[in-house]
CSV table of C-alpha atoms in Angstrom, one decimal:
chain,number,residue,atom,x,y,z
M,16,MET,CA,6.2,44.2,4.5
M,17,THR,CA,7.8,42.7,7.7
M,18,ALA,CA,11.5,42.2,7.4
M,19,GLY,CA,13.5,39.4,9.0
M,20,LYS,CA,11.5,36.3,8.1
M,21,THR,CA,12.9,32.8,7.6
M,22,ILE,CA,11.5,30.5,4.9
M,23,ALA,CA,12.3,27.0,4.0
M,24,MET,CA,12.1,25.6,0.5
M,25,TRP,CA,9.8,22.6,0.4
M,26,SER,CA,9.4,19.9,-2.2
M,27,GLY,CA,7.4,17.4,-0.1
M,28,GLY,CA,10.3,15.0,0.0
M,29,LYS,CA,12.8,13.8,2.5
M,30,ASP,CA,15.7,16.2,1.9
M,31,SER,CA,13.7,19.3,2.3
M,32,CYS,CA,12.0,17.7,5.3
M,33,LEU,CA,15.3,16.8,7.0
M,34,ALA,CA,16.7,20.3,6.3
M,35,LEU,CA,13.5,21.8,7.9
M,36,TRP,CA,13.7,19.6,10.9
M,37,ARG,CA,17.3,20.6,11.6
M,38,ALA,CA,16.6,24.3,10.9
M,39,MET,CA,13.7,24.3,13.3
M,40,LYS,CA,16.1,23.3,16.1
M,41,GLU,CA,18.0,26.5,15.5
M,42,MET,CA,15.5,29.1,14.4
M,43,GLU,CA,11.9,29.9,13.9
M,44,VAL,CA,10.8,29.1,10.3
M,45,ASP,CA,7.9,31.4,9.3
M,46,SER,CA,6.9,29.9,6.0
M,47,LEU,CA,7.5,27.0,3.6
M,48,VAL,CA,7.9,27.8,-0.1
M,49,CYS,CA,7.0,25.2,-2.8
M,50,MET,CA,7.7,26.0,-6.5
M,51,MET,CA,5.4,24.1,-8.9
M,52,GLN,CA,4.9,23.5,-12.5
M,53,HIS,CA,1.4,22.6,-13.8
M,54,GLY,CA,0.2,22.2,-10.3
M,55,LYS,CA,2.8,19.8,-9.0
M,56,ALA,CA,6.1,20.1,-7.2
M,57,ARG,CA,9.0,19.9,-9.6
M,58,ALA,CA,10.5,16.4,-10.2
M,59,HIS,CA,8.6,15.0,-7.2
M,60,GLY,CA,5.2,15.4,-8.9
M,61,ILE,CA,3.4,16.1,-5.6
M,62,SER,CA,0.1,18.0,-5.9
M,63,ALA,CA,-0.5,21.4,-4.2
M,64,GLU,CA,-3.2,19.7,-2.1
M,65,ILE,CA,-0.7,17.3,-0.6
M,66,VAL,CA,2.1,19.9,0.1
M,67,LYS,CA,-0.5,22.1,1.7
M,68,ALA,CA,-1.7,19.2,3.9
M,69,GLN,CA,2.0,18.5,4.9
M,70,ALA,CA,2.4,22.2,5.9
M,71,GLU,CA,-0.9,22.1,7.9
M,72,SER,CA,0.3,19.0,9.8
M,73,ILE,CA,3.7,20.6,10.5
M,74,GLY,CA,2.0,23.8,11.6
M,75,ILE,CA,3.7,26.3,9.2
M,76,ASP,CA,2.2,28.4,6.5
M,77,ILE,CA,3.1,27.5,2.9
M,78,VAL,CA,3.4,29.6,-0.2
M,79,VAL,CA,2.8,27.6,-3.4
M,80,GLU,CA,3.9,29.3,-6.7
M,81,GLU,CA,3.9,28.3,-10.3
M,82,ALA,CA,7.2,28.8,-12.2
M,83,THR,CA,8.8,27.6,-15.4
M,84,TRP,CA,12.5,26.8,-15.5
M,85,GLU,CA,13.0,30.1,-17.4
M,86,ASP,CA,11.3,32.3,-14.8
M,87,TYR,CA,12.1,30.3,-11.6
M,88,GLY,CA,14.7,32.7,-10.4
M,89,ARG,CA,12.5,35.7,-11.0
M,90,ARG,CA,9.6,34.1,-9.2
M,91,LEU,CA,11.7,33.1,-6.2
M,92,LYS,CA,13.1,36.7,-5.9
M,93,GLY,CA,9.5,37.9,-6.0
M,94,ILE,CA,8.6,35.6,-3.1
M,95,PHE,CA,11.6,36.8,-1.1
M,96,HIS,CA,10.6,40.4,-1.6
M,97,ARG,CA,6.9,39.9,-1.0
M,98,LEU,CA,7.5,38.0,2.3
M,99,GLY,CA,10.3,40.1,3.5
M,100,VAL,CA,12.7,37.2,3.7
M,101,GLU,CA,16.0,37.5,5.5
M,102,ARG,CA,17.0,33.9,5.5
M,103,ALA,CA,16.2,30.8,3.4
M,104,VAL,CA,16.7,27.2,4.2
M,105,PHE,CA,17.6,24.7,1.4
M,106,GLY,CA,17.9,20.9,1.4
M,107,ASP,CA,20.8,20.6,-1.1
M,108,ILE,CA,23.5,18.2,-0.2
M,109,TYR,CA,26.4,18.3,-2.7
M,110,LEU,CA,25.4,19.6,-6.1
M,111,GLU,CA,27.8,22.6,-6.4
M,112,GLU,CA,26.2,24.0,-9.6
M,113,HIS,CA,22.8,24.3,-7.9
M,114,ARG,CA,24.2,25.8,-4.8
M,115,THR,CA,26.1,28.4,-6.8
M,116,TRP,CA,22.8,29.3,-8.5
M,117,ILE,CA,21.0,29.5,-5.2
M,118,GLU,CA,23.7,31.7,-3.7
M,119,ARG,CA,23.5,34.1,-6.6
M,120,VAL,CA,19.7,34.5,-6.4
M,121,CYS,CA,19.9,35.0,-2.7
M,122,ARG,CA,22.8,37.5,-3.0
M,123,GLU,CA,20.8,39.5,-5.5
M,124,SER,CA,17.8,39.5,-3.2
M,125,GLY,CA,19.7,40.3,0.1
M,126,VAL,CA,18.8,36.9,1.5
M,127,LYS,CA,21.1,34.7,3.6
M,128,PRO,CA,21.0,31.0,2.3
M,129,PHE,CA,21.3,28.2,4.9
M,130,PHE,CA,22.2,24.7,3.9
M,131,PRO,CA,21.7,22.4,7.0
M,132,LEU,CA,22.7,19.2,5.0
M,133,TRP,CA,25.5,20.5,2.9
M,134,GLY,CA,28.5,18.3,2.4
M,135,GLU,CA,27.4,15.5,4.6
M,136,SER,CA,27.4,11.8,3.8
M,137,THR,CA,24.2,10.9,2.1
M,138,GLU,CA,24.3,7.5,3.8
M,139,LYS,CA,24.4,9.1,7.2
M,140,LEU,CA,21.7,11.6,6.3
M,141,ALA,CA,19.4,8.7,5.1
M,142,GLU,CA,20.1,6.9,8.4
M,143,GLU,CA,19.3,10.1,10.4
M,144,PHE,CA,16.0,10.5,8.6
M,145,ILE,CA,15.0,6.9,9.2
M,146,GLU,CA,16.2,6.9,12.8
M,147,ALA,CA,14.3,10.1,13.6
M,148,GLY,CA,11.1,8.3,12.7
M,149,PHE,CA,10.2,10.0,9.4
M,150,GLU,CA,8.0,7.9,7.0
M,151,ALA,CA,8.4,8.4,3.3
M,152,TYR,CA,7.7,6.6,0.1
M,153,VAL,CA,9.3,6.7,-3.4
M,154,ILE,CA,6.9,8.4,-5.7
M,155,ALA,CA,9.2,9.3,-8.7
M,156,THR,CA,12.2,7.7,-10.3
M,157,LYS,CA,14.4,8.0,-13.3
M,158,LYS,CA,13.2,5.7,-16.1
M,159,GLU,CA,15.7,3.0,-15.4
M,160,PHE,CA,14.7,2.7,-11.7
M,161,ARG,CA,11.0,2.3,-12.1
M,162,ASP,CA,11.0,-0.8,-10.0
M,163,LEU,CA,11.6,1.4,-6.9
M,164,LEU,CA,8.3,3.1,-7.2
M,165,GLY,CA,6.1,2.8,-4.1
M,166,ARG,CA,8.9,1.5,-1.9
M,167,ARG,CA,9.1,2.8,1.7
M,168,PHE,CA,12.3,4.7,2.3
M,169,ASP,CA,13.7,2.5,5.1
M,170,ARG,CA,16.9,0.7,6.0
M,171,LYS,CA,16.2,-2.2,3.6
M,172,PHE,CA,15.6,0.2,0.8
M,173,VAL,CA,18.9,2.1,1.5
M,174,ASP,CA,20.9,-1.1,1.7
M,175,GLU,CA,19.4,-2.2,-1.7
M,176,VAL,CA,20.1,1.0,-3.6
M,177,LYS,CA,23.7,1.2,-2.2
M,178,LYS,CA,24.3,-2.3,-3.7
M,179,ARG,CA,23.0,-1.0,-7.0
M,180,GLY,CA,25.3,2.0,-7.1
M,181,ILE,CA,22.4,4.4,-6.4
M,182,ASP,CA,23.0,7.4,-4.1
M,183,PRO,CA,21.3,6.6,-0.7
M,184,CYS,CA,19.4,9.9,-0.9
M,185,GLY,CA,18.9,9.9,-4.6
M,186,GLU,CA,21.0,13.1,-4.8
M,187,ASN,CA,21.7,12.6,-8.5
M,188,GLY,CA,18.0,12.6,-9.2
M,189,GLU,CA,17.6,8.8,-9.2
M,190,PHE,CA,14.4,8.9,-7.1
M,191,HIS,CA,12.2,11.3,-5.2
M,192,THR,CA,10.1,10.7,-2.1
M,193,LEU,CA,6.9,11.9,-0.4
M,194,VAL,CA,7.0,12.3,3.4
M,195,VAL,CA,3.8,11.4,5.2
M,196,ASP,CA,4.8,11.4,8.9
M,197,GLY,CA,7.6,12.2,11.3
M,198,PRO,CA,8.6,14.2,14.4
M,199,ILE,CA,7.6,17.5,13.0
M,200,PHE,CA,4.2,16.3,11.9
M,201,GLU,CA,1.2,16.7,14.3
M,202,LYS,CA,-0.6,13.9,12.5
M,203,ARG,CA,0.2,11.4,9.8
M,204,LEU,CA,-1.0,12.1,6.2
M,205,GLU,CA,-3.2,9.4,5.0
M,206,VAL,CA,-2.5,8.8,1.3
M,207,LYS,CA,-3.2,6.2,-1.3
M,208,LEU,CA,-0.6,5.4,-3.9
M,209,LEU,CA,-2.1,5.1,-7.3
M,210,ASP,CA,-1.0,3.8,-10.7
M,211,ALA,CA,2.4,4.7,-12.2
M,212,TYR,CA,2.5,7.1,-15.2
M,213,GLU,CA,5.4,8.1,-17.4
M,214,GLY,CA,6.5,11.7,-17.5
M,215,GLU,CA,9.1,13.4,-19.7
M,216,ARG,CA,12.1,12.4,-17.4
M,217,TYR,CA,10.6,10.3,-14.7
M,218,TRP,CA,8.2,7.6,-13.8
M,219,HIS,CA,5.7,8.9,-11.2
M,220,LEU,CA,3.1,7.4,-8.9
M,221,GLY,CA,-0.2,9.1,-8.6
M,222,VAL,CA,-1.0,10.0,-4.9
M,223,GLU,CA,-4.4,10.6,-3.5
M,224,LEU,CA,-4.9,12.4,-0.2
M,225,LEU,CA,-7.4,10.6,2.0
M,226,ARG,CA,-9.3,12.8,4.4
M,227,ALA,CA,-11.4,11.6,7.3
């Protein structure tokens, strides 16, 4: 086991992507880590095939691991140990309870957590993501925001959700995105957005990865 590695938690969405982009300016990131349930990234509902394609385009290895809510912490600690992780990058912005949980798991594993986006204005973060040239689409929403499915995450979208009282980054879980291109991608992911389906807590869009 080689010590001193840096990993970044990866969901396939904009916040983890922006956190990775910022982190890569300061340090070398050795691996991405995506925690899944039933073969899809939690909440986002993105398949393992797609997150692996994202990692391939970014040029960083990815570890994909199944975990339930009950054994999530144990599984994450196992990854930290297996990879010899010294530092872990997280895309959290302002949910204190989740940060406290992350810090406890990291402390118990001897890992230093890094939060590149923490405490910043979600409106400014949304603007930075768009201005940087990232391309993302809404692929999951809370039940009451189903009409947002399939929308591109751009300035028009951000202006609209602000007027509706929705956090510009969906930090309260209002919506989740899939990133298909941006400054850290070597090539754009070609995807097809499919029909909507209802999950336990969210409406989701099916996504098909198109390969040449």
